[in-house]
Every structure is written in structure tokens, then in C-alpha cells.
Amino acid sequence: MLYSELADIFDRLESTGSRLEMTTILADFIRGVDRSELRKIIYLAQGKLHPDFIAKELGMADRLVLKAISFTSGTSESVAEELWVKTGDPGEVAEKLISKKKQMTLFAEELTVDRVYKGLTAIQDAEGKDSQDKKMKLLANMLHDSGPVEARYLCRIVTGRMRVGAGDMTILDALAEAFATKEDRPAIERAFNITCDIGFVAETIANGGMGAIENIHVTIGNPIKVMLAERLPSVSEVVAKMGGKCAIEYKYDGIRVQAHIGKDSVKLYSRRLEDLTSNFPDIAEALRERCKFGEAIIEGECVAVDPETGFMLPFQAVTHRRKKHGMDEAVKEVSVRIFMFDILYRDGQDMTYVPYLERRSELESTFEIGDKVQMTTMRLVNSPEEGEDFFASAIAARCEGIMAKSVAPESIYRAGSRGFLWIKYKKDYQQALTDSFDLSVVGAFYGMGKRAGKYGALLMAAFNEDTGRFETVCKLGTGFDDAFLDSMPELLNAGLSESKPKMVDAEMVPDVWFDPTVVLEVVAAEITLSPIHTAAKGVLKEDAGLGIRFPRFTGRVRDDKSPEQCTTVGEIIEMYEMQAHDSDGLSE
Ligand code: AMP
């Protein structure tokens, strides 16, 4: 296929605001795509070359892209740079300058999708002394044969700014529309949730239909989307919701890890699919040594402990293991244990369909428990009193709360979903009206006074799971220390956007916009109806959304969460209702 055809589709997707229309454009297009090219096309539509868990990056610095544009278009770097600063969008710079060049070029070999995919792969893989120059030439070579729209998307892809709005959920909708029916949509989503590879799911359904989709199973090396918990405001409600009977585990405050234990090697993934193996080499080794089976996929929480006493240390201690450099020292200095809580696969058997209690006992018998490899502490509970009692021991053991887990026959592992099969309850719920929020930064306001010349406050948004959009909940200006204020440009500026990003719904207008990439943890006094914030707009009251009052940054940048994994609008509605319910209780 010619790359220009694909670029035209990107252009059409970008210019519609409606998810339904986007789905139809995509569905009509992918129906006609050559099956052997579909996988690549799906990745490119998301600005990627492969699924997220493959830790390879295109790695092209803005400056190099600028150089390639100026080289190809024959424009001076300073003119290109000026345009870049003005628009903030390398795609637009390329489009404007390449279109000028196009009138002067007589011969150009047309770009195919295959050539673009190969070219981008070569850029990604270029290594060594001359790698920068090589990357620049590879891009220039493709730009040379590009028309303006093709150039726009090439430059957006290589700079990580490809956001035409074709998110995972839209692509899954389009796959159902193109190759199956609406009723098949949950099965297609499950295939994605257990493989985390949308290109693979697309290729499978295009080639083998729903039969092939239903044949996709959990496999080692393919991370599985993690199961998440709902929350409730009191232990007694948790136990009641579980039908008066459930398992309760300590809720450890560490880093969640999904371990893929192979015969010879182990890979550890974070909940956002980053490879954490080099951060926890000791845990990887201990898991392999203590696993009695050939292969297993398990989940657990990595927690820092005091090596002398075995006491658990606060979350901050384990974050030393997330640094990019000086890992050898961090491994020596910070002693870590994994507290395992689930098993998803073992020696060819997909265990996600096995009920909780059985999974738990299989997990325990899969390992020789001890030393760095432990089970989460669990108790079967039959009354609210027993639940309260166990919660008190969790807090005494320095945990942040409890995780109740259903023991009903339907208590399977629901990859990628948040539901009441797991319910969390944290100590924080007793002190504040709300849990903490993990919010995405979508904008910034310049500071005044002491903060002049810096970002003084940030516009924060929650993720709406139904629409795939980010909706604002507060302007955040407290909890920033000097070091954080100074580090903000470095943290945020890679996501600078010339105008309001397409996936953001906001009425408040900040001085600068960001594509949602950075997630910060925020605590607040309460959730209120807000005329200015767009979260859940019109859901609880016409013309009002939900906002959070007196927000404060906790100091924790949640780089373990992607923007789509931040607090959802649905959760904020629940917290709002929980809070209303609390104050009802007080007034009784
Ligand atoms: P939250 O991040 O507040 O939504 O809480 C969910 C997280 O708690 C999970 O993603 C795990 O990282 C963590 N966690 C700690 N202890 C457990 C446990 N026993 N079972 C499941 N998750 C746990």
C-alpha cells in the first residue's frame, strides 16, 4: 500500500471529533487493507512500531528531526526552528516546508507503508558512533519522497507526537465492525487484555475471524493487563458487598510486578508494561530459583524491607529501585521482597479462569516460599468484625490497607478490568474525605511573584474510560517544593502542545497545553460540583462537572502509571458518592 493512502486516513481521523465516525473510517479502511500489512498499519496509527511491552524507542531528538526537515526542504535550520517554536508541532513544520519543496522536485520514488515501516525500524535500531547522523539521513530520505501530509505524520511519529485519536478502544471497536459483530466486542477486548498487543489481535481477527480470537490464550512473554480493584468507604461495606464472606489480604505499598518466569529467564513487567527486570534482578533470580515448575506468570508487590528486622519500609524506599542509573548500588542498598498475590499461568495452563481460592492455593504450591519470595498475608473473613480486626493488623504491619477478594465461583482474574471482585480499603479513607488521585497534567499556568518565570500551577485531568478523553478536575498549585518547581519544564515540556490536545476536554484555558503524559499523585479535601471543570459534566447535574477542592501534590510522580491508568472519571463519581454517603452518616 502507498503510504500516502495511510496518511490520508490519518488526516481524516484527525479531523473528526466523533469516536463513532472515527470507528467507521477505520473499519472501512482496514477491511480493504492487505492482511499482511494490517499489523504494521495498526501500530503506525498509534505512532508505534510494535506493542508497548517491547522496550525499543525510535529515539530521535527534536533537533535531528529539525535538521532532516531543513536538509530535505532546503530551508535554513533557523527558519525551520522559528516555525517549530511558533507552532510547537514538528508535523506542521514538515508539512509547510515540504510542500514548498514539492513544487520544485521533479523525481520522487513513492513511499510505501512497507518502506516507511522499514525506514522507521532502521531509525530505531541505528546504533554506534554515527547513529545520529544515520537516523537523520534515514528520515531525510523518506521525507524526500513525501508529500506534505505524509511528511506531517512521519515527523509526528518520530518525535512521539502521533495522536490522531485512534486509541486502543477505538481500534477494538473498528475491528469488531470490520470483521465481527458488536456482540463479539468483549471477546476481542479480552484477547487484547491478555496479550497487550493490538496489532497481533488485528492480524488474528483479519486472518481467522472470531474462531482465531477465541483461541488466543495467556502466553509467557506477553504481559497481561492487570486486574484492578473498586473501593468502598468502610470495612463493613466491603464485607457486605462480598456477600458477608471473602478473603482479605494486606494491601502492601510497593511496586506491582507481573513476573513471567520462563525455563531459563525471567522478565518482570510493571503495570504499565515497562520491563522492570533490571530494577529487581534479585527478585527475578529468587523467583526462578524458588519456582518448582518450568513456566509461570505470577503477580506480586515488591516492597522494600529493613534487612535486619524484616519490617516493611515506606513506598519511597522501593522507588530507589526505579532509577535509571546506579542500579547496582540501589540493588545492594535497598533490600526488597516480593509478596505474591496471584497466578495467571503455569506450564501451558491459562489460570485466569480459575476461581480465586484455587488460584491462591496453586500459587502457594508453585513456589518454595521463603526469604525474598513471600505470599501476601490473607485471612478468610466471615463478618465485618473479623474484617475490622484484620484491617487493624494490616496497619500494624505497616501496610496501607486491605484488599478484599471475592471467593465466589465467578472470582476469575479479569485482565484489564476494575470491578467488585476485588475491593480496596485504605487507611487514608479514615482520615480524609477522599482517597488520593492520580491525575494527568494537561496544562500549566505561569507563576507570579516567587514563581515568576516558572510554571506556577498545573491543570489536572482524570481519564474518562468510556470516551477515551481526559477531563479536568482541578488547578493544582500547592505541594510543590523548589526542586520540583525547577524540574517541571524538564518533566513536562516534551508533551508541549500548540493548542488544546484533541483528547482533552477543558473549559479552563491554561498558558500552555500538554498532551497527557505525566501523572502526579494529588490529595484533596473534597469533591464538589464545579461549573468550570469538565469531569463527568452533565452526569450528576446539568451544566456542572466534578472538581476537587484544595488539591495538594504529594510529591509522588506516578511514573509507574500511564495517563490512561490515572484515576478515572467513573472513580471520581464513585468517590463523590462515597463522600455524600459519609456526610449523610454524620448528620444522622
Ligand atoms: P491502587 O493503586 O490504590 O488502585 O491499588 C491497587 C494496587 O494495590 C495494585 O495495583 C497493587 O499494586 C497493590 N496491591 C498491594 N497489595 C495487594 C494485594 N494483596 N492484592 C492486590 N494488589 C495489591
Coordinates of C-alpha atoms and ligand atoms in Angstrom, one line a residue:
M1 CA 0.0 0.0 0.0
L2 CA 1.2 3.5 -0.7
Y3 CA 1.9 5.4 2.5
S4 CA 0.0 8.4 1.1
E5 CA -3.2 6.4 1.4
L6 CA -2.5 5.7 5.0
A7 CA -1.5 9.4 5.7
D8 CA -4.9 10.4 4.2
I9 CA -6.7 8.2 6.6
F10 CA -4.7 9.7 9.5
D11 CA -5.7 13.1 8.2
R12 CA -9.4 12.1 8.1
L13 CA -9.2 10.5 11.6
E14 CA -7.6 13.7 13.0
S15 CA -10.2 16.0 11.6
T16 CA -13.1 14.3 13.1
G17 CA -14.0 14.7 16.8
S18 CA -16.5 11.9 16.9
R19 CA -15.4 8.5 18.1
L20 CA -18.2 6.8 16.1
E21 CA -17.1 8.4 12.9
M22 CA -13.5 7.6 13.6
T23 CA -14.5 3.9 14.1
T24 CA -16.3 3.8 10.8
I25 CA -13.5 5.5 8.9
L26 CA -11.0 3.0 10.4
A27 CA -13.3 -0.1 9.9
D28 CA -13.9 0.8 6.3
F29 CA -10.3 1.2 5.7
I30 CA -9.0 -1.9 7.5
R31 CA -11.5 -4.1 5.7
G32 CA -9.7 -3.4 2.5
V33 CA -6.1 -3.5 3.7
D34 CA -3.8 -6.3 2.6
R35 CA -3.8 -8.7 5.6
S36 CA 0.0 -8.9 5.6
E37 CA 0.2 -5.2 6.2
L38 CA -2.6 -4.7 8.7
R39 CA -0.4 -5.3 11.8
K40 CA 2.1 -2.6 10.8
I41 CA -0.7 -0.2 9.9
I42 CA -2.3 -0.6 13.3
Y43 CA 1.0 0.1 15.1
L44 CA 1.7 3.2 12.8
A45 CA -1.8 4.6 13.5
Q46 CA -0.7 4.7 17.2
G47 CA 2.8 6.1 16.3
K48 CA 4.4 2.9 17.2
L49 CA 6.4 0.0 15.6
H50 CA 5.4 -2.7 18.0
P51 CA 3.4 -3.3 21.2
D52 CA 4.3 -1.2 24.2
F53 CA 6.0 -4.0 26.2
I54 CA 8.8 -4.2 23.6
A55 CA 11.1 -1.6 25.1
K56 CA 12.5 -0.1 22.0
E57 CA 12.2 3.5 21.2
L58 CA 12.6 5.5 18.0
G59 CA 14.8 7.8 19.9
M60 CA 15.0 10.7 17.6
A61 CA 15.8 14.0 19.2
D62 CA 13.8 17.1 18.1
R63 CA 17.0 18.7 16.9
L64 CA 17.7 15.8 14.5
V65 CA 14.2 15.9 13.1
L66 CA 14.6 19.7 12.5
K67 CA 17.8 19.0 10.7
A68 CA 16.2 16.4 8.5
I69 CA 13.4 18.8 7.6
S70 CA 15.7 21.6 6.8
F71 CA 18.1 19.3 4.8
T72 CA 15.3 17.9 2.7
S73 CA 13.4 21.1 2.1
G74 CA 16.4 23.3 1.5
T75 CA 15.3 25.7 4.2
S76 CA 17.8 27.0 6.7
E77 CA 17.6 25.4 10.2
S78 CA 16.9 28.8 11.8
V79 CA 13.8 29.3 9.6
A80 CA 12.6 25.8 10.4
E81 CA 13.3 26.3 14.1
E82 CA 11.4 29.6 14.1
L83 CA 8.3 27.8 12.7
W84 CA 8.7 25.0 15.1
V85 CA 8.7 27.4 18.1
K86 CA 5.7 29.2 16.7
T87 CA 3.6 26.1 16.0
G88 CA 5.1 23.6 18.6
D89 CA 4.4 20.9 16.1
P90 CA 7.1 19.3 14.0
G91 CA 4.4 17.8 11.8
E92 CA 3.2 21.2 10.8
V93 CA 6.7 22.4 10.2
A94 CA 7.4 19.5 7.9
E95 CA 4.1 19.9 6.1
K96 CA 4.7 23.6 5.4
L97 CA 8.3 23.3 4.3
I98 CA 8.0 20.1 2.4
S99 CA 5.0 21.4 0.5
K100 CA 7.2 24.3 -0.7
K101 CA 9.9 21.8 -1.8
K102 CA 7.4 19.6 -3.5
Q103 CA 6.8 22.1 -6.3
M104 CA 10.5 22.1 -7.1
T105 CA 11.1 18.4 -7.1
L106 CA 10.7 16.5 -10.3
F107 CA 11.5 12.9 -9.5
A108 CA 10.4 11.2 -6.3
E109 CA 10.1 7.5 -5.7
E110 CA 6.7 6.9 -4.0
L111 CA 6.7 5.8 -0.4
T112 CA 5.0 2.6 0.5
V113 CA 3.8 1.6 4.0
D114 CA 6.4 -1.2 4.0
R115 CA 9.2 1.3 3.1
V116 CA 8.1 3.6 5.9
Y117 CA 7.9 0.8 8.5
K118 CA 11.4 -0.5 7.5
G119 CA 12.8 3.0 7.5
L120 CA 11.4 3.8 11.0
T121 CA 12.7 0.4 12.2
A122 CA 16.2 1.3 10.9
I123 CA 16.0 4.6 12.7
Q124 CA 15.1 2.8 15.9
D125 CA 17.8 0.3 15.5
A126 CA 20.6 2.7 14.5
E127 CA 23.5 2.4 17.0
G128 CA 27.0 3.4 17.5
K129 CA 29.2 6.4 16.8
D130 CA 27.4 7.7 13.7
S131 CA 23.9 6.7 14.8
Q132 CA 22.6 10.3 15.0
D133 CA 23.8 11.1 11.5
K134 CA 22.4 7.8 10.2
K135 CA 19.0 8.5 11.8
M136 CA 18.9 11.9 10.3
K137 CA 19.7 10.6 6.8
L138 CA 17.1 7.8 7.1
L139 CA 14.4 10.3 7.9
A140 CA 15.6 12.8 5.3
N141 CA 15.5 10.0 2.7
M142 CA 11.8 9.3 3.5
L143 CA 10.9 13.0 3.7
H144 CA 12.5 13.5 0.3
D145 CA 9.8 11.2 -1.2
S146 CA 6.9 12.5 0.9
G147 CA 4.1 14.8 0.1
P148 CA 3.1 17.4 2.7
V149 CA 0.6 15.2 4.6
E150 CA 2.9 12.2 4.6
A151 CA 5.7 14.4 6.0
R152 CA 3.4 15.7 8.7
Y153 CA 2.8 12.2 10.1
L154 CA 6.3 10.9 9.6
C155 CA 7.6 13.8 11.7
R156 CA 4.9 13.3 14.4
I157 CA 5.8 9.6 14.6
V158 CA 9.5 10.0 15.0
T159 CA 9.0 12.7 17.7
G160 CA 6.4 10.6 19.7
R161 CA 3.6 13.1 18.9
M162 CA 1.4 10.9 16.8
R163 CA -2.0 11.3 18.3
V164 CA -4.7 11.0 15.7
G165 CA -7.2 9.8 18.3
A166 CA -7.1 6.1 17.3
G167 CA -6.8 4.8 20.8
D168 CA -7.0 1.1 21.8
M169 CA -10.7 1.2 22.4
T170 CA -11.5 2.8 19.1
I171 CA -9.3 0.3 17.2
L172 CA -11.1 -2.6 19.0
D173 CA -14.5 -1.1 18.0
A174 CA -13.3 -0.8 14.4
L175 CA -12.1 -4.5 14.4
A176 CA -15.5 -5.6 15.7
E177 CA -17.2 -3.5 13.0
A178 CA -14.9 -4.7 10.2
F179 CA -14.5 -8.4 11.0
A180 CA -17.2 -9.5 13.5
T181 CA -20.2 -8.1 15.3
K182 CA -21.0 -5.8 18.3
E183 CA -21.6 -8.9 20.4
D184 CA -18.1 -10.1 19.8
R185 CA -16.6 -6.9 21.1
P186 CA -16.0 -8.2 24.7
A187 CA -14.1 -11.3 23.4
I188 CA -12.0 -9.1 21.2
E189 CA -11.2 -6.9 24.1
R190 CA -10.3 -9.9 26.3
A191 CA -7.8 -11.0 23.5
F192 CA -6.2 -7.6 23.7
N193 CA -6.2 -7.6 27.6
I194 CA -4.4 -10.9 27.8
T195 CA -1.8 -10.1 25.0
C196 CA -1.4 -6.3 25.3
D197 CA -0.7 -6.4 21.5
I198 CA -3.4 -4.7 19.4
G199 CA -1.5 -5.3 16.1
F200 CA -1.5 -9.0 16.9
V201 CA -5.2 -9.0 17.7
A202 CA -6.0 -7.2 14.5
E203 CA -3.9 -9.6 12.4
T204 CA -5.5 -12.6 14.1
I205 CA -9.1 -11.5 13.6
A206 CA -8.5 -10.4 10.0
N207 CA -7.0 -13.8 9.2
G208 CA -9.0 -16.2 11.3
G209 CA -12.1 -14.4 12.5
M210 CA -13.6 -14.9 15.9
G211 CA -12.6 -18.5 16.0
A212 CA -8.9 -17.5 16.0
I213 CA -9.6 -14.7 18.6
E214 CA -11.1 -17.3 21.0
N215 CA -8.1 -19.4 20.6
I216 CA -5.8 -16.7 21.9
H217 CA -4.5 -17.7 25.4
V218 CA -2.3 -16.2 28.0
T219 CA 1.3 -16.8 27.0
I220 CA 4.6 -16.3 28.6
G221 CA 6.4 -13.2 27.4
N222 CA 3.2 -11.4 26.6
P223 CA 2.3 -9.2 29.6
I224 CA -1.3 -9.3 30.6
K225 CA -3.3 -6.2 31.5
V226 CA -3.6 -6.1 35.3
M227 CA -6.9 -6.6 37.2
L228 CA -7.9 -3.6 39.3
A229 CA -9.9 -3.1 42.5
E230 CA -13.0 -1.0 43.3
R231 CA -13.1 0.9 46.5
L232 CA -15.7 1.3 49.3
P233 CA -15.8 3.7 52.3
S234 CA -15.8 1.2 55.2
V235 CA -14.7 -2.3 56.0
S236 CA -18.3 -3.3 56.9
E237 CA -19.5 -2.3 53.4
V238 CA -16.7 -4.2 51.8
V239 CA -17.6 -7.4 53.6
A240 CA -21.3 -6.8 52.9
K241 CA -20.7 -6.2 49.2
M242 CA -18.8 -9.5 49.1
G243 CA -21.9 -11.3 50.5
G244 CA -20.7 -11.4 54.1
K245 CA -17.8 -13.7 53.3
C246 CA -14.5 -13.0 51.5
A247 CA -10.8 -13.3 51.6
I248 CA -8.9 -10.2 52.8
E249 CA -5.2 -9.6 52.1
Y250 CA -2.8 -7.0 53.3
K251 CA -2.5 -4.1 50.8
Y252 CA 1.2 -3.6 50.5
D253 CA 2.6 -0.2 49.4
G254 CA 5.2 -1.1 46.9
I255 CA 5.5 -1.6 43.1
R256 CA 3.3 -4.1 41.4
V257 CA 5.2 -6.6 39.3
Q258 CA 4.0 -9.2 36.8
A259 CA 6.6 -11.9 36.6
H260 CA 6.9 -14.1 33.5
I261 CA 9.1 -17.0 34.8
G262 CA 10.4 -18.9 31.8
K263 CA 12.6 -22.0 31.9
D264 CA 15.8 -20.1 31.6
S265 CA 14.9 -16.5 32.0
V266 CA 12.6 -14.3 34.0
K267 CA 11.0 -11.0 32.9
L268 CA 9.3 -8.6 35.2
Y269 CA 6.8 -6.0 33.9
S270 CA 5.3 -3.0 35.7
R271 CA 1.5 -2.4 35.5
R272 CA 2.2 0.0 32.6
L273 CA 4.2 -2.8 30.8
E274 CA 7.7 -1.4 31.3
D275 CA 10.4 -4.0 31.7
L276 CA 11.5 -3.8 35.4
T277 CA 13.8 -6.9 35.3
S278 CA 16.9 -4.8 35.6
N279 CA 15.4 -2.9 38.6
F280 CA 14.7 -6.1 40.5
P281 CA 17.4 -8.6 39.3
D282 CA 17.4 -10.2 42.8
I283 CA 13.7 -10.8 42.7
A284 CA 13.8 -12.3 39.2
E285 CA 16.6 -14.7 40.3
A286 CA 14.8 -15.6 43.5
L287 CA 11.6 -16.3 41.7
R288 CA 13.3 -18.6 39.2
E289 CA 15.2 -20.5 42.0
R290 CA 12.1 -21.0 44.1
C291 CA 9.6 -21.8 41.3
K292 CA 9.0 -25.6 41.2
F293 CA 7.6 -25.5 37.7
G294 CA 9.0 -24.8 34.3
E295 CA 6.9 -21.7 33.5
A296 CA 4.7 -19.5 35.4
I297 CA 3.2 -16.0 35.3
I298 CA 2.5 -14.5 38.7
E299 CA 1.8 -11.1 40.3
G300 CA 3.0 -9.6 43.4
E301 CA 4.0 -6.3 45.1
C302 CA 7.7 -5.5 45.5
V303 CA 8.3 -3.9 48.9
A304 CA 11.5 -2.6 50.5
V305 CA 12.2 -4.1 53.8
D306 CA 14.7 -3.5 56.6
P307 CA 17.2 -6.3 56.1
E308 CA 17.9 -6.6 59.9
T309 CA 14.3 -6.6 61.2
G310 CA 12.3 -7.6 58.1
F311 CA 10.0 -4.7 58.7
M312 CA 8.4 -3.2 55.7
L313 CA 9.7 0.3 54.7
P314 CA 7.6 3.1 53.2
F315 CA 7.0 3.3 49.4
Q316 CA 9.7 5.9 49.0
A317 CA 12.4 3.3 49.8
V318 CA 11.5 1.0 47.0
T319 CA 11.4 3.9 44.5
H320 CA 15.2 3.9 44.7
R321 CA 15.0 0.8 42.6
R322 CA 13.2 2.7 39.8
K323 CA 16.2 4.9 39.0
K324 CA 17.7 4.7 35.5
H325 CA 21.3 4.8 36.7
G326 CA 23.3 3.4 39.6
M327 CA 21.1 0.3 39.7
D328 CA 24.0 -1.9 41.1
E329 CA 24.3 0.3 44.2
A330 CA 20.5 0.5 44.6
V331 CA 20.2 -3.3 44.5
K332 CA 22.8 -3.5 47.2
E333 CA 21.4 -0.7 49.3
V334 CA 17.7 -1.4 49.2
S335 CA 16.6 -4.8 50.2
V336 CA 13.4 -5.9 48.5
R337 CA 10.8 -8.8 48.9
I338 CA 8.0 -9.8 46.6
F339 CA 4.7 -10.5 48.2
M340 CA 2.8 -12.6 45.7
F341 CA -0.9 -12.4 45.3
D342 CA -1.9 -14.1 42.0
I343 CA -1.0 -16.7 39.4
L344 CA -2.2 -16.3 35.9
Y345 CA -0.5 -19.2 34.0
R346 CA 1.5 -22.3 34.7
D347 CA 3.1 -24.8 32.4
G348 CA 0.7 -24.3 29.5
Q349 CA -2.4 -23.8 31.6
D350 CA -4.2 -20.4 31.4
M351 CA -5.3 -19.9 35.1
T352 CA -7.1 -16.6 34.6
Y353 CA -10.4 -18.6 34.5
V354 CA -9.7 -20.4 37.8
P355 CA -11.5 -19.0 40.9
Y356 CA -9.6 -17.0 43.4
L357 CA -9.2 -19.6 46.3
E358 CA -7.9 -22.2 43.9
R359 CA -5.5 -19.8 42.2
R360 CA -4.2 -18.8 45.6
S361 CA -3.5 -22.4 46.7
E362 CA -1.9 -23.1 43.3
L363 CA 0.2 -20.1 43.7
E364 CA 1.4 -21.2 47.1
S365 CA 2.2 -24.7 45.9
T366 CA 4.1 -23.4 42.8
F367 CA 6.9 -21.9 45.0
E368 CA 9.1 -22.8 47.8
I369 CA 8.0 -19.9 49.9
G370 CA 10.7 -18.1 51.9
D371 CA 13.3 -15.3 52.0
K372 CA 12.6 -12.8 49.2
V373 CA 9.6 -14.7 47.9
Q374 CA 6.6 -14.5 50.2
M375 CA 2.8 -14.8 49.9
T376 CA 0.6 -11.8 50.8
T377 CA -0.9 -12.3 54.3
M378 CA -4.5 -13.4 53.9
R379 CA -7.4 -14.3 56.1
L380 CA -10.8 -15.7 55.3
V381 CA -13.4 -13.4 56.8
N382 CA -17.0 -14.1 57.7
S383 CA -18.1 -10.9 59.5
P384 CA -17.4 -7.2 59.5
E385 CA -15.8 -7.5 62.9
E386 CA -13.3 -10.0 61.6
G387 CA -12.7 -7.6 58.7
E388 CA -12.0 -4.7 61.1
D389 CA -9.7 -6.8 63.1
F390 CA -7.7 -7.9 60.1
F391 CA -7.5 -4.3 58.9
A392 CA -6.0 -3.3 62.2
S393 CA -3.3 -5.9 61.9
A394 CA -2.6 -4.8 58.3
I395 CA -2.0 -1.2 59.6
A396 CA 0.1 -2.5 62.5
A397 CA 2.2 -4.4 59.9
R398 CA 2.8 -1.0 58.1
C399 CA 0.6 -1.8 55.1
E400 CA -1.6 0.9 53.6
G401 CA -4.8 -1.0 54.0
I402 CA -6.5 -4.2 52.8
M403 CA -7.6 -5.8 49.6
A404 CA -10.8 -7.9 49.8
K405 CA -11.1 -10.6 47.2
S406 CA -14.2 -12.4 46.2
V407 CA -14.2 -16.2 46.9
A408 CA -17.3 -16.8 44.8
P409 CA -17.1 -19.4 42.0
E410 CA -17.0 -16.5 39.4
S411 CA -14.0 -14.9 41.1
I412 CA -11.7 -15.3 38.0
Y413 CA -8.8 -13.0 37.1
R414 CA -10.4 -10.2 35.0
A415 CA -7.5 -8.9 32.9
G416 CA -7.6 -5.1 32.4
S417 CA -10.8 -4.5 34.4
R418 CA -11.8 -2.8 37.6
G419 CA -14.7 -4.5 39.4
F420 CA -16.1 -5.6 42.7
L421 CA -14.3 -9.0 42.7
W422 CA -11.5 -7.0 44.4
I423 CA -12.3 -4.1 46.7
K424 CA -9.7 -1.9 48.4
Y425 CA -9.9 -0.1 51.6
K426 CA -7.1 2.2 52.8
K427 CA -6.1 3.9 56.0
D428 CA -6.3 7.2 54.2
Y429 CA -10.1 6.8 53.8
Q430 CA -10.5 7.2 57.5
Q431 CA -8.5 10.5 57.7
A432 CA -9.6 12.4 54.6
L433 CA -12.9 12.5 52.7
T434 CA -11.2 11.1 49.7
D435 CA -8.6 8.7 48.5
S436 CA -5.6 10.2 46.7
F437 CA -6.0 10.8 43.0
D438 CA -3.5 10.1 40.2
L439 CA -4.1 12.8 37.7
S440 CA -2.7 13.7 34.3
V441 CA -1.1 17.1 33.7
V442 CA -2.8 18.7 30.7
G443 CA -1.8 22.3 31.1
A444 CA 0.3 24.8 33.1
F445 CA -0.1 28.4 34.2
Y446 CA 2.9 30.7 34.5
G447 CA 3.7 31.6 38.1
M448 CA 3.8 35.0 39.7
G449 CA 5.9 36.5 42.5
K450 CA 8.4 33.9 43.7
R451 CA 7.3 31.6 40.9
A452 CA 7.7 34.2 38.1
G453 CA 9.3 32.6 35.0
K454 CA 8.3 29.1 36.1
Y455 CA 5.2 27.0 35.9
G456 CA 3.2 28.1 39.0
A457 CA 0.2 25.8 38.7
L458 CA -1.0 22.9 36.6
L459 CA -4.3 21.9 35.0
M460 CA -5.0 18.4 36.1
A461 CA -7.4 15.8 34.4
A462 CA -8.9 12.4 35.0
F463 CA -9.4 9.8 32.3
N464 CA -12.8 9.0 31.1
E465 CA -12.8 5.3 30.3
D466 CA -15.9 5.4 28.2
T467 CA -14.9 8.2 25.8
G468 CA -11.1 7.8 26.0
R469 CA -10.8 11.5 26.8
F470 CA -9.2 13.5 29.6
E471 CA -11.5 15.7 31.6
T472 CA -10.2 18.4 34.0
V473 CA -10.8 18.3 37.8
C474 CA -8.6 20.9 39.3
K475 CA -5.9 23.6 39.1
L476 CA -3.0 22.4 41.2
G477 CA -0.7 24.9 42.8
T478 CA 0.3 23.5 46.2
G479 CA 2.6 20.9 47.4
F480 CA 5.4 21.9 45.0
D481 CA 8.9 22.3 46.6
D482 CA 11.6 24.4 44.9
A483 CA 13.3 21.4 43.4
F484 CA 10.0 20.2 41.9
L485 CA 9.2 23.7 40.5
D486 CA 12.7 23.8 38.9
S487 CA 12.2 20.3 37.4
M488 CA 8.8 20.9 35.9
P489 CA 9.9 22.1 32.4
E490 CA 12.1 19.0 32.0
L491 CA 9.4 16.8 33.2
L492 CA 6.6 18.3 31.2
N493 CA 7.9 20.1 28.1
A494 CA 8.3 17.0 25.9
G495 CA 4.5 16.9 25.9
L496 CA 4.0 20.6 24.9
S497 CA 1.1 21.1 22.6
E498 CA 0.5 24.1 20.4
S499 CA -3.3 24.1 21.2
K500 CA -5.6 22.1 23.4
P501 CA -4.9 18.4 22.7
K502 CA -7.6 16.6 20.9
M503 CA -8.2 14.1 23.7
V504 CA -8.6 16.8 26.4
D505 CA -11.9 18.3 27.4
A506 CA -11.4 21.6 29.2
E507 CA -13.1 24.9 29.7
M508 CA -10.3 26.5 31.8
V509 CA -7.6 27.7 29.5
P510 CA -4.0 27.4 30.8
D511 CA -1.0 29.4 29.4
V512 CA 0.4 26.2 27.9
W513 CA -1.1 22.9 27.0
F514 CA 0.4 19.4 27.3
D515 CA -0.5 16.1 25.8
P516 CA -1.3 13.9 28.8
T517 CA 1.9 12.0 29.5
V518 CA 2.8 12.8 33.2
V519 CA 0.8 11.5 36.1
L520 CA 1.0 13.1 39.6
E521 CA -0.5 12.0 42.9
V522 CA -2.7 14.5 44.4
V523 CA -4.7 14.6 47.7
A524 CA -7.7 16.9 48.3
A525 CA -10.2 17.9 50.8
E526 CA -13.3 17.1 48.9
I527 CA -15.0 16.6 45.6
T528 CA -17.6 19.2 44.7
L529 CA -19.8 20.0 41.8
S530 CA -18.0 22.5 39.6
P531 CA -19.2 24.9 36.9
I532 CA -15.7 25.1 35.3
H533 CA -14.3 21.5 35.4
T534 CA -15.4 19.0 32.8
A535 CA -15.1 15.7 34.6
A536 CA -18.5 13.9 34.5
K537 CA -20.0 17.1 33.0
G538 CA -23.8 16.8 33.0
V539 CA -23.8 13.4 34.6
L540 CA -24.8 14.4 38.1
K541 CA -26.1 17.8 37.3
E542 CA -26.8 19.7 34.1
D543 CA -24.1 22.2 33.3
A544 CA -21.8 21.0 36.2
G545 CA -18.9 18.7 36.3
L546 CA -16.9 17.4 39.3
G547 CA -13.9 19.3 40.7
I548 CA -11.6 18.6 43.6
R549 CA -11.1 21.2 46.3
F550 CA -7.8 22.2 47.9
P551 CA -5.7 19.8 45.9
R552 CA -2.2 19.3 47.0
F553 CA 0.7 17.4 45.2
T554 CA 2.0 14.6 47.5
G555 CA 5.5 14.7 45.9
R556 CA 4.9 11.5 44.1
V557 CA 5.3 11.5 40.3
R558 CA 3.5 8.3 39.3
D559 CA 5.8 7.2 36.5
D560 CA 4.6 3.7 37.0
K561 CA 1.2 4.7 35.6
S562 CA 0.4 5.8 32.1
P563 CA -2.1 8.6 31.6
E564 CA -4.8 6.1 30.7
Q565 CA -4.2 4.4 34.1
C566 CA -4.8 7.5 36.1
T567 CA -7.9 8.0 38.3
T568 CA -10.9 7.6 36.0
V569 CA -13.9 9.9 35.9
G570 CA -16.0 6.8 36.9
E571 CA -13.9 6.5 40.1
I572 CA -14.3 10.2 40.9
I573 CA -18.1 9.9 40.6
E574 CA -17.9 6.9 43.0
M575 CA -15.7 8.8 45.4
Y576 CA -18.1 11.8 45.2
E577 CA -21.0 9.4 46.1
M578 CA -19.0 7.8 48.8
Q579 CA -18.3 11.2 50.3
A580 CA -22.0 12.2 50.1
H581 CA -22.8 9.0 51.8
D582 CA -20.2 9.8 54.6
S583 CA -21.7 13.1 55.3
D584 CA -25.2 11.5 55.4
G585 CA -23.8 9.3 58.1
L586 CA -22.5 12.3 60.1
S587 CA -25.8 14.1 60.0
E588 CA -27.8 11.1 61.4
Ligands
AMP1 P1 -4.4 1.4 43.9 O1 -3.0 1.6 43.2 O2 -4.6 2.2 45.1 O3 -5.5 1.3 42.9 O4 -4.4 -0.1 44.5 C1 -4.2 -1.3 43.7 C2 -2.8 -1.7 43.8 O5 -2.5 -2.3 45.1 C3 -2.4 -2.9 42.9 O6 -2.2 -2.5 41.6 C4 -1.2 -3.5 43.6 O7 0.0 -2.8 43.1 C5 -1.4 -3.1 45.1 N1 -1.5 -4.2 46.0 C6 -0.9 -4.3 47.2 N2 -1.3 -5.4 47.9 C7 -2.1 -6.1 47.0 C8 -2.8 -7.3 47.2 N3 -2.7 -8.0 48.3 N4 -3.5 -7.7 46.1 C9 -3.6 -7.0 45.0 N5 -3.0 -5.8 44.8 C10 -2.2 -5.3 45.8

